[in-house]
């Protein structure tokens, strides 16, 4: 978390008490036009005092307030004079802390329920007397703290929404942040506007000026910045902000690792060098990468080789800018949020992800991360605001190791060229058919499986190619997406007819989990 700045907007602090929805709460608040930050209970009071605090949200969480080791923020948080919204566990903690009683429910309540609202006030202004909400709790507040009022009840939860201290403290047993609570956004907006009296005029692009000022302050009049530009939305938007801040003292480096999609390198050159006049160095390191990948078939080994080589190439190039003391990175907020692990324990490494940002600490450069307080959709919005084309801003995610993890088995120059062609046909057909919208990713995968085919009168014995098309909100889970059969047929026909080396096309109908989106 960056230090408080005098230019920080007035905002809400979300205290993460272990829910999986913390980022969703933050997104909802920002969508409602209010700046917000997330922190853990241990740091909450310090942060609340340091920032220009306009309100507090205490999130839900899987623990019981009466069990040992459950998250316990400082009670002083409730005494800072700002509006407070406790959600589920957050409400239970607040009520218990103020003298109420929390007990286990006779039966867990999980799912949609209809709640009767006593009056259209506070959180419920403008809402009907009966409204659907999403519940997920095993405990409930049984006795309210003194002076608290109940505003809404459901059949299984008497105190579904409560308030205290003259309408400054609010608690809800349900989850207003999830889409299953259809009027939840209005409740959050009411909390922000009516309880916290926040103006709701924050916009993600208003952060640009602040970040530009921060960067200038950090690098001074003469400081130079080196940035790894991948052509993806994060590093592209970071480049635009940094360029705005330091002009041609920003040196962008684009590494062509030989594992890019068709036309990718040229598109980056056109956009950043020709159009935005960035000082862009394009390093053609494809031979070097492909030589290192010769004979490597294990997916993790491939990822390591590519990641390692990238660092080497970048380091060599960066040393040419020997006066540059700063390293720009497109790190996003989800990567820096401190959070309470909802279910404890460490997460198994499924794949060792590599990003352009994954550079070693021993580069001895100071990090500049102009996006570290932003979510992906906000970065996209800023990209549009700064004039980047929709093709770039709305681009599907592309993994750091590129086509290397989409060529199952050994990566050779010939196989890269084959996949580039097949992938180009597939993506351009999907886009031309207007089917790209709503898809998270759509790409081709080259399989090391040869099968027999017949073309003309001749026997073929060539590789197969898989079409991977998924819908997802964040890449953590994904559903395989349905394309119109005629479109799939057209893609298949074109690939088999136009791409030498592929004689069979298959459709991947695996969701995540149990599959992953990429094949390696
Ligand atoms: P998986 O395959 O793990 O992918 O389901 C989830 C999302 O992450 C992308 N991905 C990567 N992104 N570096 C990245 O920047 C990587 O090494 C990497 N591997 C996978 C993948 O494209 C999907 O959107």
XYZ file of C-alpha atoms and ligand atoms in Angstrom:
544
model
C 0.000 0.000 0.000
C 1.393 3.374 -0.949
C 1.827 6.098 1.646
C -1.026 8.548 2.083
C -0.738 11.572 -0.156
C -2.366 14.932 0.273
C -4.002 14.346 -3.115
C -5.621 11.052 -2.074
C -9.356 11.133 -2.704
C -11.788 10.840 0.197
C -12.711 7.215 0.305
C -13.940 4.108 2.038
C -11.763 1.581 3.812
C -12.833 -2.044 3.443
C -11.640 -4.297 6.225
C -11.224 -7.828 4.877
C -12.506 -10.253 7.484
C -11.944 -13.328 5.336
C -14.656 -13.283 2.699
C -14.020 -14.245 -0.888
C -16.041 -11.169 -1.907
C -13.722 -8.379 -0.732
C -12.672 -7.378 -4.226
C -16.279 -7.480 -5.344
C -17.220 -5.053 -2.568
C -14.411 -2.756 -3.703
C -15.523 -2.919 -7.315
C -19.104 -2.086 -6.357
C -17.998 0.916 -4.311
C -15.784 2.248 -7.073
C -18.512 1.652 -9.650
C -20.723 3.801 -7.427
C -18.196 6.629 -7.821
C -16.307 6.353 -4.537
C -12.639 5.644 -4.044
C -11.884 2.713 -1.723
C -9.041 0.614 -0.418
C -8.852 -2.857 1.113
C -6.885 -3.726 4.216
C -6.534 -6.464 6.814
C -7.887 -6.082 10.388
C -4.389 -5.658 11.878
C -3.682 -2.585 9.750
C -7.189 -1.178 9.604
C -7.046 1.433 12.359
C -3.689 2.826 11.282
C -4.813 3.059 7.668
C -8.190 4.534 8.607
C -6.427 7.313 10.486
C -3.933 7.965 7.718
C -6.325 8.214 4.781
C -9.027 10.770 4.096
C -11.664 8.449 5.508
C -15.230 8.779 4.310
C -16.649 5.456 5.512
C -15.851 1.908 6.571
C -17.027 -1.458 5.324
C -16.465 -4.543 7.444
C -16.634 -7.542 5.135
C -18.086 -10.960 5.696
C -15.968 -13.963 6.557
C -16.221 -17.693 7.253
C -15.388 -17.531 10.986
C -17.727 -17.273 13.985
C -17.277 -14.216 16.178
C -17.278 -16.413 19.260
C -14.602 -18.824 18.044
C -10.959 -18.524 18.906
C -8.732 -16.892 16.323
C -11.592 -15.163 14.491
C -10.666 -11.779 12.960
C -11.057 -8.961 15.493
C -10.466 -5.472 14.207
C -9.970 -2.654 16.700
C -13.184 -1.434 18.305
C -11.955 2.108 17.780
C -12.882 1.694 14.130
C -16.488 2.067 15.205
C -15.700 5.336 16.953
C -14.163 7.307 14.111
C -17.400 9.176 13.383
C -17.791 7.898 9.820
C -20.538 5.672 8.402
C -19.927 1.940 8.904
C -21.456 -0.953 7.007
C -20.917 -4.414 8.473
C -21.724 -7.248 6.088
C -22.525 -10.710 7.519
C -19.527 -11.475 9.788
C -18.788 -7.722 9.825
C -22.285 -7.048 11.174
C -22.001 -9.839 13.738
C -18.638 -8.585 14.952
C -19.919 -5.017 15.228
C -23.043 -6.068 17.129
C -21.133 -8.299 19.513
C -18.521 -5.622 20.103
C -21.254 -3.146 21.031
C -22.975 -5.482 23.504
C -25.277 -7.551 21.273
C -25.385 -11.365 21.149
C -24.538 -13.642 18.256
C -25.617 -17.297 18.105
C -25.440 -20.184 15.671
C -28.584 -20.549 13.537
C -30.625 -23.723 13.908
C -30.053 -24.244 10.223
C -27.582 -22.571 7.913
C -29.168 -20.127 5.531
C -27.712 -20.173 2.064
C -29.229 -18.697 -1.067
C -31.802 -16.217 -2.176
C -34.471 -15.116 0.265
C -37.116 -12.408 0.305
C -36.693 -9.766 2.971
C -39.414 -7.484 4.329
C -38.155 -3.934 4.723
C -39.727 -1.819 7.463
C -39.274 1.579 5.846
C -37.595 3.122 2.822
C -34.872 4.901 4.743
C -31.075 4.801 5.013
C -29.788 1.863 2.970
C -33.282 1.204 1.646
C -34.295 4.595 0.283
C -36.033 4.149 -3.034
C -36.401 0.404 -2.549
C -39.600 -1.646 -2.335
C -40.979 -3.096 0.896
C -40.036 -6.640 -0.119
C -36.729 -7.282 -1.799
C -34.677 -10.355 -2.675
C -31.282 -10.732 -1.037
C -28.537 -13.355 -0.974
C -27.840 -14.939 2.391
C -24.916 -17.140 3.343
C -24.511 -17.543 7.080
C -24.451 -20.047 9.910
C -24.588 -17.450 12.730
C -26.932 -14.568 13.308
C -27.350 -11.627 15.613
C -29.868 -12.665 18.249
C -29.864 -9.644 20.552
C -29.111 -6.195 19.233
C -26.795 -3.738 20.977
C -28.589 -1.040 22.908
C -30.090 1.654 20.723
C -29.993 -0.452 17.544
C -33.058 -0.763 15.304
C -34.105 -3.517 12.938
C -34.950 -2.340 9.417
C -35.510 -5.620 7.625
C -36.269 -9.273 8.433
C -36.567 -12.534 6.554
C -38.318 -15.735 7.628
C -35.077 -17.185 8.970
C -33.390 -13.990 10.095
C -35.126 -11.475 12.309
C -32.341 -8.897 12.140
C -31.472 -8.964 8.441
C -30.608 -5.255 8.415
C -29.983 -3.079 11.470
C -28.702 0.362 12.322
C -27.350 2.110 15.378
C -25.930 5.412 16.564
C -28.614 7.447 14.844
C -28.170 5.728 11.488
C -24.359 5.962 11.309
C -23.676 2.269 11.906
C -25.370 -0.247 9.608
C -25.253 -4.008 9.569
C -26.690 -6.406 7.007
C -26.817 -10.175 7.335
C -27.071 -10.618 3.566
C -24.557 -9.827 0.814
C -25.437 -6.630 -1.089
C -22.259 -6.952 -3.199
C -23.250 -10.101 -5.129
C -25.422 -10.017 -8.222
C -27.880 -12.426 -6.565
C -28.969 -9.435 -4.479
C -30.600 -7.590 -7.400
C -30.926 -4.207 -5.641
C -27.605 -4.554 -3.802
C -25.853 -1.837 -5.826
C -28.538 0.645 -4.809
C -28.105 -0.290 -1.166
C -24.358 0.260 -1.442
C -24.936 3.566 -3.232
C -27.352 4.572 -0.444
C -24.760 3.692 2.165
C -22.178 5.831 0.403
C -24.434 8.763 -0.439
C -26.946 8.867 2.390
C -25.054 7.391 5.332
C -21.497 8.510 4.532
C -22.509 11.624 2.574
C -19.926 10.942 -0.098
C -20.476 12.792 -3.387
C -20.022 9.777 -5.684
C -17.997 11.725 -8.230
C -14.811 9.645 -8.258
C -13.942 8.221 -11.674
C -11.126 5.877 -12.543
C -9.603 8.338 -15.000
C -9.324 10.904 -12.216
C -6.482 8.753 -10.925
C -4.349 9.518 -13.977
C -3.411 13.023 -12.866
C -2.575 11.816 -9.391
C -0.396 8.974 -10.700
C 1.385 11.277 -13.134
C 2.152 13.643 -10.243
C 3.339 10.769 -8.053
C 5.648 9.444 -10.760
C 7.092 12.894 -11.383
C 7.717 13.375 -7.712
C 9.427 10.017 -7.422
C 11.716 10.203 -10.441
C 12.458 13.933 -10.251
C 13.466 16.210 -13.124
C 15.995 13.895 -14.705
C 15.150 10.323 -13.674
C 14.753 7.760 -16.441
C 12.395 4.782 -16.459
C 12.695 1.455 -18.235
C 9.494 -0.487 -18.892
C 8.852 -3.940 -20.290
C 6.057 -3.467 -22.819
C 4.189 -6.629 -23.794
C 1.420 -5.042 -25.827
C -1.095 -6.294 -23.256
C -3.464 -3.818 -21.697
C -1.640 -3.422 -18.362
C 1.814 -2.611 -19.647
C 0.308 -0.483 -22.442
C -1.685 1.689 -20.059
C 1.281 1.874 -17.687
C 3.392 3.060 -20.632
C 0.882 5.785 -21.461
C 0.809 7.102 -17.895
C 4.576 7.001 -17.541
C 5.043 8.733 -20.857
C 2.666 11.439 -19.745
C 4.763 11.822 -16.601
C 8.306 11.805 -17.983
C 8.016 12.026 -21.780
C 11.006 10.551 -23.582
C 12.718 9.715 -20.336
C 10.602 6.556 -20.556
C 12.306 3.752 -22.455
C 10.003 0.882 -23.378
C 11.434 -2.510 -24.270
C 9.425 -5.042 -26.228
C 10.916 -8.515 -26.370
C 9.920 -10.605 -29.360
C 10.369 -14.074 -27.922
C 9.290 -15.789 -31.122
C 6.139 -16.983 -29.357
C 3.853 -14.111 -30.273
C 0.621 -14.178 -32.204
C 0.600 -13.324 -35.891
C 1.217 -9.609 -36.479
C 1.614 -8.805 -32.799
C 5.020 -7.231 -32.893
C 4.125 -5.035 -35.867
C 0.945 -3.871 -34.126
C 2.903 -2.844 -31.023
C 5.419 -0.949 -33.157
C 2.665 0.824 -35.060
C 0.805 1.868 -31.951
C 3.583 2.866 -29.632
C 6.434 3.941 -31.843
C 4.589 5.440 -34.788
C 1.433 6.743 -33.167
C 2.395 7.596 -29.608
C 6.071 8.241 -30.367
C 7.329 6.227 -27.481
C 11.027 5.517 -27.226
C 10.527 1.836 -28.030
C 13.249 -0.769 -28.375
C 12.120 -3.949 -30.076
C 14.429 -6.848 -29.386
C 14.182 -9.767 -31.740
C 15.188 -12.582 -29.452
C 13.152 -15.295 -31.133
C 16.104 -17.407 -32.209
C 17.502 -17.289 -28.742
C 14.249 -18.395 -27.103
C 13.563 -21.116 -29.634
C 17.096 -22.461 -29.313
C 16.645 -22.718 -25.544
C 13.294 -24.464 -26.013
C 14.644 -27.112 -28.397
C 13.872 -30.560 -27.018
C 11.917 -29.232 -24.006
C 8.477 -30.818 -23.638
C 7.617 -30.551 -19.941
C 5.162 -27.648 -19.412
C 6.722 -26.313 -16.210
C 10.211 -26.586 -17.661
C 9.066 -24.638 -20.718
C 7.607 -21.897 -18.534
C 10.836 -21.694 -16.553
C 13.016 -21.554 -19.664
C 10.886 -18.793 -21.207
C 10.669 -16.799 -17.955
C 14.397 -17.082 -17.337
C 15.325 -16.123 -20.873
C 13.025 -13.129 -20.737
C 14.785 -11.845 -17.658
C 18.183 -12.303 -19.287
C 17.190 -10.488 -22.460
C 15.462 -7.696 -20.591
C 18.382 -7.247 -18.246
C 20.824 -6.983 -21.149
C 18.672 -4.442 -22.938
C 17.952 -2.418 -19.819
C 21.658 -1.978 -19.104
C 21.878 0.027 -22.317
C 19.885 2.680 -20.500
C 22.498 2.919 -17.822
C 21.072 6.143 -16.430
C 17.686 4.576 -15.776
C 17.229 3.981 -12.079
C 13.546 3.172 -12.271
C 11.671 0.130 -13.493
C 8.057 0.588 -14.577
C 5.596 -2.247 -14.052
C 1.916 -2.757 -14.797
C 1.117 -4.390 -11.443
C -2.622 -4.306 -10.623
C -4.458 -3.948 -7.309
C -5.482 -7.619 -6.982
C -1.762 -8.503 -6.918
C -0.975 -6.178 -4.028
C -4.050 -6.415 -1.808
C -3.276 -7.811 1.574
C -6.092 -10.171 2.438
C -7.149 -12.619 5.102
C -6.988 -16.083 3.533
C -10.581 -17.220 3.814
C -9.769 -20.872 4.142
C -6.234 -20.744 5.522
C -3.303 -22.776 4.259
C -1.201 -22.221 1.190
C -2.503 -22.587 -2.332
C -0.958 -25.278 -4.513
C 1.048 -23.969 -7.464
C -0.844 -25.146 -10.523
C 1.244 -23.223 -13.035
C 4.169 -20.895 -12.491
C 2.787 -17.777 -14.124
C 5.141 -15.452 -15.830
C 4.358 -11.849 -16.606
C 6.407 -9.202 -18.255
C 6.531 -7.725 -14.773
C 8.178 -10.813 -13.312
C 11.645 -9.351 -13.088
C 14.229 -10.207 -10.457
C 14.804 -8.049 -7.409
C 18.533 -7.901 -8.040
C 17.986 -5.523 -10.946
C 18.638 -2.888 -8.349
C 16.101 -0.476 -9.747
C 13.310 1.295 -7.971
C 9.822 0.132 -8.930
C 7.260 2.476 -10.410
C 3.794 0.930 -10.520
C 1.198 3.434 -11.698
C -1.644 0.854 -11.772
C -1.131 -0.729 -8.387
C -4.369 0.632 -6.979
C -6.562 -0.272 -9.929
C -8.698 -3.168 -11.039
C -8.494 -4.491 -14.573
C -11.748 -2.916 -15.768
C -10.559 0.451 -14.450
C -7.275 0.058 -16.310
C -9.275 -0.565 -19.474
C -11.327 2.552 -18.866
C -8.179 4.605 -18.370
C -6.724 3.116 -21.532
C -9.734 4.363 -23.480
C -9.487 7.739 -21.778
C -5.832 7.998 -22.829
C -6.668 7.245 -26.433
C -5.665 3.609 -26.808
C -7.646 1.731 -29.456
C -10.430 -0.640 -28.442
C -8.548 -3.556 -30.068
C -5.773 -3.016 -27.590
C -7.812 -2.097 -24.548
C -10.358 -4.896 -24.852
C -7.802 -7.454 -25.839
C -8.079 -10.955 -24.497
C -5.430 -11.946 -21.942
C -2.314 -13.488 -23.440
C 0.048 -15.437 -21.187
C 3.634 -14.261 -20.693
C 5.055 -17.507 -22.154
C 2.899 -16.900 -25.234
C 2.361 -19.633 -27.779
C 4.965 -21.659 -25.870
C 2.174 -22.938 -23.594
C -0.218 -23.425 -26.483
C 2.076 -25.762 -28.377
C 1.816 -28.997 -26.489
C 5.090 -30.906 -26.723
C 8.213 -29.458 -28.291
C 8.199 -25.866 -29.536
C 9.901 -25.516 -32.913
C 9.925 -22.567 -35.342
C 7.789 -24.579 -37.766
C 5.197 -25.426 -35.125
C 5.066 -21.787 -34.002
C 4.377 -20.708 -37.588
C 1.678 -23.381 -37.953
C -0.084 -22.323 -34.764
C 0.165 -18.622 -35.641
C -1.721 -19.268 -38.867
C -4.389 -21.472 -37.289
C -4.883 -19.047 -34.401
C -5.163 -16.114 -36.780
C -7.872 -17.858 -38.804
C -9.795 -18.796 -35.692
C -9.668 -15.396 -34.007
C -10.449 -13.419 -37.146
C -13.436 -15.667 -37.971
C -14.836 -15.272 -34.442
C -14.375 -11.504 -34.578
C -15.847 -11.212 -38.085
C -18.902 -13.190 -36.970
C -19.407 -10.740 -34.077
C -19.038 -13.566 -31.557
C -16.033 -12.204 -29.643
C -18.030 -10.080 -27.257
C -18.618 -11.799 -23.946
C -15.781 -14.260 -24.455
C -12.857 -14.185 -22.046
C -10.461 -15.925 -24.418
C -10.528 -17.707 -27.745
C -7.422 -19.264 -29.208
C -5.999 -22.291 -30.950
C -3.768 -24.925 -29.383
C -1.421 -27.139 -31.369
C -1.396 -30.753 -30.250
C 1.433 -33.206 -30.769
C -1.022 -35.827 -31.975
C -0.786 -37.006 -35.517
C -3.759 -38.593 -37.143
C -4.601 -39.939 -40.554
C -6.656 -37.873 -42.948
C -7.448 -37.689 -46.612
C -7.119 -34.614 -48.805
C -7.926 -34.911 -52.453
C -6.955 -38.497 -53.077
C -3.917 -38.393 -50.879
C -3.418 -39.713 -47.385
C -2.309 -37.136 -44.808
C -0.675 -37.742 -41.447
C -0.498 -34.464 -39.619
C -1.042 -32.678 -36.298
C -4.360 -31.851 -34.630
C -5.396 -28.435 -33.420
C -7.816 -27.681 -30.571
C -10.117 -24.682 -30.419
C -10.287 -23.217 -26.908
C -13.107 -20.755 -26.256
C -14.044 -19.768 -22.711
C -16.242 -17.386 -20.789
C -14.959 -16.176 -17.470
C -15.110 -13.206 -15.121
C -11.576 -13.283 -13.796
C -9.785 -16.308 -15.244
C -10.036 -18.124 -11.902
C -12.960 -20.221 -13.070
C -14.227 -20.550 -16.629
C -16.929 -22.218 -18.674
C -16.310 -23.501 -22.166
C -18.332 -21.308 -24.472
C -20.747 -22.354 -27.194
C -20.022 -21.006 -30.667
C -22.563 -21.355 -33.480
C -21.899 -24.728 -35.177
C -21.600 -23.087 -38.631
C -18.840 -20.856 -37.293
C -16.963 -23.798 -35.781
C -17.359 -25.597 -39.091
C -15.998 -22.647 -41.043
C -12.988 -22.288 -38.756
C -12.265 -25.989 -39.001
C -12.546 -26.008 -42.809
C -10.329 -22.998 -43.221
C -7.644 -24.263 -40.853
C -7.469 -27.674 -42.502
C -7.485 -26.207 -46.000
C -5.163 -23.279 -45.417
C -2.679 -24.354 -42.738
C -0.090 -26.870 -43.715
C 0.653 -29.344 -40.972
C -2.865 -29.572 -39.490
C -5.399 -32.103 -40.768
C -7.820 -32.299 -37.826
C -9.562 -29.721 -35.654
C -11.157 -30.567 -32.300
C -13.202 -28.491 -29.885
C -12.179 -28.286 -26.227
C -15.306 -28.620 -24.058
C -13.613 -28.564 -20.658
C -14.499 -25.978 -18.025
C -12.151 -24.699 -15.296
C -12.006 -26.415 -12.902
C -11.264 -29.211 -13.567
C -9.352 -28.013 -16.658
C -7.234 -24.883 -16.848
C -7.763 -22.333 -19.581
C -4.363 -22.760 -21.188
C -3.297 -26.279 -22.014
C 0.052 -26.021 -20.249
P -4.994 -20.955 -16.537
O -4.394 -21.654 -17.687
O -4.156 -21.056 -15.290
O -5.019 -19.426 -16.923
O -6.419 -21.364 -16.286
C -5.757 -18.448 -16.244
C -5.563 -17.133 -16.969
O -4.205 -16.711 -16.841
C -3.589 -16.607 -18.104
N -2.227 -17.120 -17.956
C -1.149 -16.344 -17.800
N -1.026 -15.017 -17.772
N 1.294 -15.236 -17.474
C 0.203 -14.470 -17.624
O 0.340 -13.249 -17.625
C 1.244 -16.592 -17.487
O 2.252 -17.279 -17.348
C -0.043 -17.172 -17.660
N -0.486 -18.457 -17.728
C -1.835 -18.397 -17.914
C -4.433 -17.434 -19.043
O -4.289 -16.999 -20.389
C -5.805 -17.234 -18.475
O -6.364 -15.998 -18.874
